[in-house]
């Protein structure tokens, strides 16, 4: 069985852990600098505020106290994501992060009932230990696990955990209702071509002859059909969903603890990710890096560090992404560990063209000719023909973040406060403000 | 001379073996340094740091500005110091019986125990340790 653990409204949920007053209220998280909504609570979705809504249009609602808007706090989300992955590693034999809030768990040799129980345990633990709501989808293949997760989220009677076996009537009924475009890895264009052949539902795709699909469409689509039947044949990385996030990760041929080697691997992944980013004409807002040691080597110390680097403005420039990689490795590297796998994720992507149309929004779009030339040469002459050297200048990572919550888990000066009695925190705030005011007045007074 | 203006005398330093030319016995022995994390943090992924604000827990040794080491994976028991959410506020209180029912209690007569029954109080975590720093 394969499980997909996916947090509900992850960014908003992270904020609520440390600010319980946001519970039950419409909350949105904005992108840095450009000020559009990139994450919404269920309450905000119910108000029909769309993803990507510019925050200046919501300013009125915010002033009236009807909605809460926060700047994105990538340090907090990155840290909570690392904790989530760790809790899964404590419970499951094999864990692979797929995005900042989605992780696959691999449960070979467990019975269906055991998988169901494990899913429930994991969901309860993450809720209690981290305060985060998650849903768990369990199925024999990646494609079905994604579907199971979707069902767990949408249909409340599953209570957050949905297990789908390949040949159950429930699975068949679900696939018959599901439009083929909602199947993982089936893009809009392929869905249109499939519709021409009369294939509109996931069930119809499942019933297709894989050989025909392979001949007329692609190997991936043929495999997707097999996955819907319960035959696992797609790697996690084949399941890339464009336009949301891009990940490149790979295991090393031989484990290494050498910083320069790790850096080289992360740089390769970053360059590959940046290429994919430009291919689909997107910009990224943040870069997430991770390393993992070999969990099978019980004799060796285990570590799975990660680092989240938000970009000053959305970018597709390899040089800026590489600078984030350098900074991220600096943050997460610990000597004395043999790492087996490295990965680079590009998060919270925006459409480059749409973004460029708005003059108010700063972006660091790569020099188009330079990047195009590099990508073309690499495609023609093989990967890594042209690579980027170290950039010298420190990129400005400072972000505008007027409404950012505290970095509760990564900054000593920004910890969450606990009052010893009701009103204690408010009283302390008033006292601090009075002291500041008194100090300002003292300074402003002319010397007698 | 008052003690406060006078540094306390240190015991004299004796030369280390390395200085006088003798091989140090410590040379090929890497001492295992004590790690405070190891002592205070049993479950790193489940542990969060908070700061205490207010004076009503001083009776139990928790002062304004103290660092709270909160482990969210510990099941709460009577007598534990808890972080709890009570009417949209995050509070630190002692979980104890008061007149036979569970309450969140402070160590100050001004603040009556908060009854847990029939309130929307929710547990945030259990305080494993409090760090009080005497110097900045
Ligand atoms: Mg999610």
PDB file of N, CA and C in Angstrom, chain A residues 16-23 25 79-80 82-83 86-87 90 127-132 408-409 412 415-426 428 432, chain B residues 43-57 62 64 67-68 72-76 83 85-86 88-93 106 111 114 122-124:
ATOM      1  N   UNK A  16      -2.601  28.998  12.527  1.00  0.00           N
ATOM      2  CA  UNK A  16      -3.572  28.794  13.597  1.00  0.00           C
ATOM      3  C   UNK A  16      -2.989  28.077  14.802  1.00  0.00           C
ATOM      4  N   UNK A  17      -1.964  27.263  14.580  1.00  0.00           N
ATOM      5  CA  UNK A  17      -1.348  26.555  15.698  1.00  0.00           C
ATOM      6  C   UNK A  17      -0.861  27.567  16.738  1.00  0.00           C
ATOM      7  N   UNK A  18      -0.317  28.684  16.263  1.00  0.00           N
ATOM      8  CA  UNK A  18       0.291  29.649  17.164  1.00  0.00           C
ATOM      9  C   UNK A  18      -0.600  30.855  17.430  1.00  0.00           C
ATOM     10  N   UNK A  19      -1.722  30.912  16.756  1.00  0.00           N
ATOM     11  CA  UNK A  19      -2.663  32.007  16.982  1.00  0.00           C
ATOM     12  C   UNK A  19      -4.075  31.443  17.003  1.00  0.00           C
ATOM     13  N   UNK A  20      -4.454  30.832  18.133  1.00  0.00           N
ATOM     14  CA  UNK A  20      -5.745  30.146  18.195  1.00  0.00           C
ATOM     15  C   UNK A  20      -6.927  31.071  17.906  1.00  0.00           C
ATOM     16  N   UNK A  21      -6.724  32.390  18.028  1.00  0.00           N
ATOM     17  CA  UNK A  21      -7.826  33.313  17.746  1.00  0.00           C
ATOM     18  C   UNK A  21      -8.243  33.249  16.273  1.00  0.00           C
ATOM     19  N   UNK A  22      -7.397  32.692  15.406  1.00  0.00           N
ATOM     20  CA  UNK A  22      -7.732  32.600  13.978  1.00  0.00           C
ATOM     21  C   UNK A  22      -8.624  31.403  13.669  1.00  0.00           C
ATOM     22  N   UNK A  23      -8.796  30.527  14.652  1.00  0.00           N
ATOM     23  CA  UNK A  23      -9.600  29.314  14.453  1.00  0.00           C
ATOM     24  C   UNK A  23     -11.037  29.691  14.076  1.00  0.00           C
ATOM     25  N   UNK A  25     -12.159  31.336  11.642  1.00  0.00           N
ATOM     26  CA  UNK A  25     -12.355  32.609  10.943  1.00  0.00           C
ATOM     27  C   UNK A  25     -11.772  32.548   9.527  1.00  0.00           C
ATOM     28  N   UNK A  79       9.574  24.804   8.801  1.00  0.00           N
ATOM     29  CA  UNK A  79       9.859  24.078  10.036  1.00  0.00           C
ATOM     30  C   UNK A  79       8.732  23.105  10.373  1.00  0.00           C
ATOM     31  N   UNK A  80       7.484  23.533  10.198  1.00  0.00           N
ATOM     32  CA  UNK A  80       6.358  22.639  10.498  1.00  0.00           C
ATOM     33  C   UNK A  80       6.343  21.459   9.528  1.00  0.00           C
ATOM     34  N   UNK A  82       8.991  20.078   8.177  1.00  0.00           N
ATOM     35  CA  UNK A  82      10.046  19.159   8.604  1.00  0.00           C
ATOM     36  C   UNK A  82       9.578  18.326   9.795  1.00  0.00           C
ATOM     37  N   UNK A  83       8.826  18.941  10.692  1.00  0.00           N
ATOM     38  CA  UNK A  83       8.301  18.205  11.848  1.00  0.00           C
ATOM     39  C   UNK A  83       7.291  17.151  11.399  1.00  0.00           C
ATOM     40  N   UNK A  86       9.058  14.244  10.055  1.00  0.00           N
ATOM     41  CA  UNK A  86       9.690  13.471  11.125  1.00  0.00           C
ATOM     42  C   UNK A  86       8.666  12.578  11.833  1.00  0.00           C
ATOM     43  N   UNK A  87       7.480  13.109  12.112  1.00  0.00           N
ATOM     44  CA  UNK A  87       6.443  12.295  12.756  1.00  0.00           C
ATOM     45  C   UNK A  87       6.091  11.095  11.884  1.00  0.00           C
ATOM     46  N   UNK A  90       8.763   8.514  12.131  1.00  0.00           N
ATOM     47  CA  UNK A  90       8.677   7.768  13.392  1.00  0.00           C
ATOM     48  C   UNK A  90       7.665   6.624  13.301  1.00  0.00           C
ATOM     49  N   UNK A 127      -2.301  15.799  14.304  1.00  0.00           N
ATOM     50  CA  UNK A 127      -3.259  16.771  14.840  1.00  0.00           C
ATOM     51  C   UNK A 127      -2.877  17.153  16.277  1.00  0.00           C
ATOM     52  N   UNK A 128      -2.562  16.146  17.092  1.00  0.00           N
ATOM     53  CA  UNK A 128      -2.286  16.447  18.507  1.00  0.00           C
ATOM     54  C   UNK A 128      -0.892  17.028  18.710  1.00  0.00           C
ATOM     55  N   UNK A 129       0.106  16.410  18.096  1.00  0.00           N
ATOM     56  CA  UNK A 129       1.488  16.795  18.389  1.00  0.00           C
ATOM     57  C   UNK A 129       1.890  18.092  17.696  1.00  0.00           C
ATOM     58  N   UNK A 130       1.286  18.356  16.527  1.00  0.00           N
ATOM     59  CA  UNK A 130       1.659  19.579  15.805  1.00  0.00           C
ATOM     60  C   UNK A 130       0.504  20.555  15.686  1.00  0.00           C
ATOM     61  N   UNK A 131      -0.716  20.084  15.948  1.00  0.00           N
ATOM     62  CA  UNK A 131      -1.874  20.957  15.803  1.00  0.00           C
ATOM     63  C   UNK A 131      -2.332  21.100  14.366  1.00  0.00           C
ATOM     64  N   UNK A 132      -1.829  20.238  13.464  1.00  0.00           N
ATOM     65  CA  UNK A 132      -2.164  20.378  12.046  1.00  0.00           C
ATOM     66  C   UNK A 132      -3.186  19.331  11.609  1.00  0.00           C
ATOM     67  N   UNK A 408       7.776  31.627  15.029  1.00  0.00           N
ATOM     68  CA  UNK A 408       7.643  31.028  16.364  1.00  0.00           C
ATOM     69  C   UNK A 408       8.626  29.901  16.630  1.00  0.00           C
ATOM     70  N   UNK A 409       9.067  29.212  15.586  1.00  0.00           N
ATOM     71  CA  UNK A 409       9.881  28.018  15.827  1.00  0.00           C
ATOM     72  C   UNK A 409      11.334  28.183  15.381  1.00  0.00           C
ATOM     73  N   UNK A 412      14.514  33.083  18.400  1.00  0.00           N
ATOM     74  CA  UNK A 412      14.360  33.202  19.862  1.00  0.00           C
ATOM     75  C   UNK A 412      13.552  34.428  20.266  1.00  0.00           C
ATOM     76  N   UNK A 415       9.149  34.015  19.956  1.00  0.00           N
ATOM     77  CA  UNK A 415       8.410  32.852  20.460  1.00  0.00           C
ATOM     78  C   UNK A 415       6.970  33.227  20.787  1.00  0.00           C
ATOM     79  N   UNK A 416       6.147  32.197  20.812  1.00  0.00           N
ATOM     80  CA  UNK A 416       4.748  32.376  21.211  1.00  0.00           C
ATOM     81  C   UNK A 416       4.714  32.670  22.710  1.00  0.00           C
ATOM     82  N   UNK A 417       3.805  33.561  23.110  1.00  0.00           N
ATOM     83  CA  UNK A 417       3.690  33.892  24.530  1.00  0.00           C
ATOM     84  C   UNK A 417       2.575  33.080  25.162  1.00  0.00           C
ATOM     85  N   UNK A 418       2.786  32.679  26.426  1.00  0.00           N
ATOM     86  CA  UNK A 418       1.716  32.051  27.192  1.00  0.00           C
ATOM     87  C   UNK A 418       1.485  32.921  28.418  1.00  0.00           C
ATOM     88  N   UNK A 419       0.273  33.419  28.599  1.00  0.00           N
ATOM     89  CA  UNK A 419      -0.041  34.276  29.747  1.00  0.00           C
ATOM     90  C   UNK A 419      -0.269  33.435  30.990  1.00  0.00           C
ATOM     91  N   UNK A 420       0.156  33.940  32.140  1.00  0.00           N
ATOM     92  CA  UNK A 420      -0.062  33.175  33.368  1.00  0.00           C
ATOM     93  C   UNK A 420      -1.489  33.343  33.874  1.00  0.00           C
ATOM     94  N   UNK A 421      -2.218  34.302  33.303  1.00  0.00           N
ATOM     95  CA  UNK A 421      -3.641  34.449  33.634  1.00  0.00           C
ATOM     96  C   UNK A 421      -4.313  35.197  32.488  1.00  0.00           C
ATOM     97  N   UNK A 422      -5.641  35.134  32.396  1.00  0.00           N
ATOM     98  CA  UNK A 422      -6.315  35.841  31.302  1.00  0.00           C
ATOM     99  C   UNK A 422      -5.977  37.330  31.341  1.00  0.00           C
ATOM    100  N   UNK A 423      -5.635  37.879  30.231  1.00  0.00           N
ATOM    101  CA  UNK A 423      -5.323  39.308  30.168  1.00  0.00           C
ATOM    102  C   UNK A 423      -3.855  39.639  30.394  1.00  0.00           C
ATOM    103  N   UNK A 424      -3.054  38.661  30.792  1.00  0.00           N
ATOM    104  CA  UNK A 424      -1.643  38.939  31.116  1.00  0.00           C
ATOM    105  C   UNK A 424      -0.880  39.427  29.885  1.00  0.00           C
ATOM    106  N   UNK A 425      -1.135  38.808  28.732  1.00  0.00           N
ATOM    107  CA  UNK A 425      -0.391  39.166  27.520  1.00  0.00           C
ATOM    108  C   UNK A 425      -0.779  40.569  27.061  1.00  0.00           C
ATOM    109  N   UNK A 426      -2.089  40.858  27.112  1.00  0.00           N
ATOM    110  CA  UNK A 426      -2.553  42.192  26.716  1.00  0.00           C
ATOM    111  C   UNK A 426      -1.974  43.247  27.657  1.00  0.00           C
ATOM    112  N   UNK A 428       0.789  43.108  29.358  1.00  0.00           N
ATOM    113  CA  UNK A 428       2.231  43.254  29.096  1.00  0.00           C
ATOM    114  C   UNK A 428       2.452  44.116  27.861  1.00  0.00           C
ATOM    115  N   UNK A 432       4.495  47.620  27.680  1.00  0.00           N
ATOM    116  CA  UNK A 432       5.618  47.847  26.764  1.00  0.00           C
ATOM    117  C   UNK A 432       5.404  49.109  25.937  1.00  0.00           C
TER     118      UNK A 432
ATOM    119  N   UNK B  43      11.452  14.668  22.698  1.00  0.00           N
ATOM    120  CA  UNK B  43      10.831  14.486  21.382  1.00  0.00           C
ATOM    121  C   UNK B  43      10.971  15.768  20.570  1.00  0.00           C
ATOM    122  N   UNK B  44      12.068  15.915  19.828  1.00  0.00           N
ATOM    123  CA  UNK B  44      12.337  17.199  19.162  1.00  0.00           C
ATOM    124  C   UNK B  44      11.214  17.661  18.227  1.00  0.00           C
ATOM    125  N   UNK B  45      10.655  16.741  17.446  1.00  0.00           N
ATOM    126  CA  UNK B  45       9.642  17.169  16.470  1.00  0.00           C
ATOM    127  C   UNK B  45       8.372  17.661  17.155  1.00  0.00           C
ATOM    128  N   UNK B  46       8.165  17.207  18.402  1.00  0.00           N
ATOM    129  CA  UNK B  46       6.921  17.545  19.090  1.00  0.00           C
ATOM    130  C   UNK B  46       7.130  18.652  20.115  1.00  0.00           C
ATOM    131  N   UNK B  47       8.352  19.194  20.195  1.00  0.00           N
ATOM    132  CA  UNK B  47       8.679  20.155  21.247  1.00  0.00           C
ATOM    133  C   UNK B  47       8.731  21.582  20.698  1.00  0.00           C
ATOM    134  N   UNK B  48       8.104  22.494  21.419  1.00  0.00           N
ATOM    135  CA  UNK B  48       8.076  23.901  21.023  1.00  0.00           C
ATOM    136  C   UNK B  48       8.532  24.747  22.206  1.00  0.00           C
ATOM    137  N   UNK B  49       9.138  25.898  21.905  1.00  0.00           N
ATOM    138  CA  UNK B  49       9.515  26.839  22.957  1.00  0.00           C
ATOM    139  C   UNK B  49       8.508  27.979  23.018  1.00  0.00           C
ATOM    140  N   UNK B  50       8.145  28.363  24.246  1.00  0.00           N
ATOM    141  CA  UNK B  50       7.259  29.506  24.440  1.00  0.00           C
ATOM    142  C   UNK B  50       7.879  30.399  25.510  1.00  0.00           C
ATOM    143  N   UNK B  51       7.375  31.623  25.643  1.00  0.00           N
ATOM    144  CA  UNK B  51       7.796  32.494  26.745  1.00  0.00           C
ATOM    145  C   UNK B  51       6.615  32.711  27.671  1.00  0.00           C
ATOM    146  N   UNK B  52       6.905  32.810  28.975  1.00  0.00           N
ATOM    147  CA  UNK B  52       5.858  33.089  29.957  1.00  0.00           C
ATOM    148  C   UNK B  52       5.698  34.590  30.108  1.00  0.00           C
ATOM    149  N   UNK B  53       4.448  35.031  30.204  1.00  0.00           N
ATOM    150  CA  UNK B  53       4.167  36.446  30.420  1.00  0.00           C
ATOM    151  C   UNK B  53       3.200  36.563  31.594  1.00  0.00           C
ATOM    152  N   UNK B  54       3.544  37.404  32.586  1.00  0.00           N
ATOM    153  CA  UNK B  54       2.670  37.581  33.750  1.00  0.00           C
ATOM    154  C   UNK B  54       3.313  37.051  35.020  1.00  0.00           C
ATOM    155  N   UNK B  55       2.704  37.412  36.161  1.00  0.00           N
ATOM    156  CA  UNK B  55       3.350  37.124  37.448  1.00  0.00           C
ATOM    157  C   UNK B  55       2.612  36.082  38.280  1.00  0.00           C
ATOM    158  N   UNK B  56       1.521  35.540  37.755  1.00  0.00           N
ATOM    159  CA  UNK B  56       0.690  34.728  38.644  1.00  0.00           C
ATOM    160  C   UNK B  56       1.094  33.254  38.719  1.00  0.00           C
ATOM    161  N   UNK B  57       2.240  32.912  38.152  1.00  0.00           N
ATOM    162  CA  UNK B  57       2.732  31.535  38.318  1.00  0.00           C
ATOM    163  C   UNK B  57       4.041  31.523  39.117  1.00  0.00           C
ATOM    164  N   UNK B  62       7.634  29.989  38.028  1.00  0.00           N
ATOM    165  CA  UNK B  62       7.638  30.439  36.637  1.00  0.00           C
ATOM    166  C   UNK B  62       7.501  31.958  36.618  1.00  0.00           C
ATOM    167  N   UNK B  64       8.047  35.922  34.743  1.00  0.00           N
ATOM    168  CA  UNK B  64       7.881  36.660  33.490  1.00  0.00           C
ATOM    169  C   UNK B  64       9.138  36.500  32.627  1.00  0.00           C
ATOM    170  N   UNK B  67      11.631  30.797  29.791  1.00  0.00           N
ATOM    171  CA  UNK B  67      11.480  29.968  28.588  1.00  0.00           C
ATOM    172  C   UNK B  67      10.774  28.668  28.962  1.00  0.00           C
ATOM    173  N   UNK B  68       9.708  28.359  28.252  1.00  0.00           N
ATOM    174  CA  UNK B  68       8.958  27.135  28.519  1.00  0.00           C
ATOM    175  C   UNK B  68       9.289  26.098  27.449  1.00  0.00           C
ATOM    176  N   UNK B  72       4.298  18.524  23.106  1.00  0.00           N
ATOM    177  CA  UNK B  72       2.885  18.307  22.798  1.00  0.00           C
ATOM    178  C   UNK B  72       2.505  16.835  22.781  1.00  0.00           C
ATOM    179  N   UNK B  73       3.500  15.939  22.913  1.00  0.00           N
ATOM    180  CA  UNK B  73       3.157  14.519  22.828  1.00  0.00           C
ATOM    181  C   UNK B  73       2.921  13.890  24.206  1.00  0.00           C
ATOM    182  N   UNK B  74       3.094  14.663  25.283  1.00  0.00           N
ATOM    183  CA  UNK B  74       2.890  14.095  26.624  1.00  0.00           C
ATOM    184  C   UNK B  74       1.405  14.164  26.983  1.00  0.00           C
ATOM    185  N   UNK B  75       0.796  13.029  27.386  1.00  0.00           N
ATOM    186  CA  UNK B  75      -0.608  13.095  27.822  1.00  0.00           C
ATOM    187  C   UNK B  75      -0.682  13.836  29.155  1.00  0.00           C
ATOM    188  N   UNK B  76      -1.598  14.796  29.297  1.00  0.00           N
ATOM    189  CA  UNK B  76      -1.637  15.604  30.512  1.00  0.00           C
ATOM    190  C   UNK B  76      -2.126  14.805  31.710  1.00  0.00           C
ATOM    191  N   UNK B  83       0.119  24.235  28.870  1.00  0.00           N
ATOM    192  CA  UNK B  83      -0.241  25.384  28.048  1.00  0.00           C
ATOM    193  C   UNK B  83      -1.593  25.032  27.443  1.00  0.00           C
ATOM    194  N   UNK B  85      -5.444  26.597  25.584  1.00  0.00           N
ATOM    195  CA  UNK B  85      -6.149  27.700  24.928  1.00  0.00           C
ATOM    196  C   UNK B  85      -7.490  27.856  25.618  1.00  0.00           C
ATOM    197  N   UNK B  86      -7.718  29.042  26.138  1.00  0.00           N
ATOM    198  CA  UNK B  86      -8.928  29.301  26.896  1.00  0.00           C
ATOM    199  C   UNK B  86      -9.513  30.617  26.398  1.00  0.00           C
ATOM    200  N   UNK B  88      -9.747  31.938  23.379  1.00  0.00           N
ATOM    201  CA  UNK B  88      -8.845  32.592  22.418  1.00  0.00           C
ATOM    202  C   UNK B  88      -7.537  33.082  23.025  1.00  0.00           C
ATOM    203  N   UNK B  89      -7.276  32.744  24.280  1.00  0.00           N
ATOM    204  CA  UNK B  89      -6.002  33.139  24.877  1.00  0.00           C
ATOM    205  C   UNK B  89      -5.151  31.905  25.119  1.00  0.00           C
ATOM    206  N   UNK B  90      -3.837  32.085  25.048  1.00  0.00           N
ATOM    207  CA  UNK B  90      -2.929  30.993  25.347  1.00  0.00           C
ATOM    208  C   UNK B  90      -2.450  31.186  26.780  1.00  0.00           C
ATOM    209  N   UNK B  91      -2.729  30.213  27.645  1.00  0.00           N
ATOM    210  CA  UNK B  91      -2.432  30.363  29.065  1.00  0.00           C
ATOM    211  C   UNK B  91      -1.491  29.268  29.543  1.00  0.00           C
ATOM    212  N   UNK B  92      -0.719  29.592  30.564  1.00  0.00           N
ATOM    213  CA  UNK B  92       0.063  28.569  31.242  1.00  0.00           C
ATOM    214  C   UNK B  92      -0.485  28.433  32.652  1.00  0.00           C
ATOM    215  N   UNK B  93      -0.871  27.201  32.987  1.00  0.00           N
ATOM    216  CA  UNK B  93      -1.561  26.957  34.257  1.00  0.00           C
ATOM    217  C   UNK B  93      -1.182  25.589  34.773  1.00  0.00           C
ATOM    218  N   UNK B 106      -3.763  28.880  39.005  1.00  0.00           N
ATOM    219  CA  UNK B 106      -2.559  29.694  39.041  1.00  0.00           C
ATOM    220  C   UNK B 106      -2.061  29.701  40.478  1.00  0.00           C
ATOM    221  N   UNK B 111      -6.218  35.289  41.072  1.00  0.00           N
ATOM    222  CA  UNK B 111      -6.735  34.629  39.865  1.00  0.00           C
ATOM    223  C   UNK B 111      -7.353  33.292  40.240  1.00  0.00           C
ATOM    224  N   UNK B 114      -9.690  28.169  36.967  1.00  0.00           N
ATOM    225  CA  UNK B 114     -10.652  28.131  35.856  1.00  0.00           C
ATOM    226  C   UNK B 114     -11.180  26.706  35.727  1.00  0.00           C
ATOM    227  N   UNK B 122      -8.895  24.099  25.518  1.00  0.00           N
ATOM    228  CA  UNK B 122      -8.218  23.046  24.763  1.00  0.00           C
ATOM    229  C   UNK B 122      -6.747  22.976  25.131  1.00  0.00           C
ATOM    230  N   UNK B 123      -6.270  21.767  25.240  1.00  0.00           N
ATOM    231  CA  UNK B 123      -4.853  21.571  25.562  1.00  0.00           C
ATOM    232  C   UNK B 123      -3.977  21.972  24.386  1.00  0.00           C
ATOM    233  N   UNK B 124      -2.894  22.685  24.664  1.00  0.00           N
ATOM    234  CA  UNK B 124      -1.907  22.979  23.614  1.00  0.00           C
ATOM    235  C   UNK B 124      -0.688  22.084  23.804  1.00  0.00           C
TER     236      UNK B 124
END
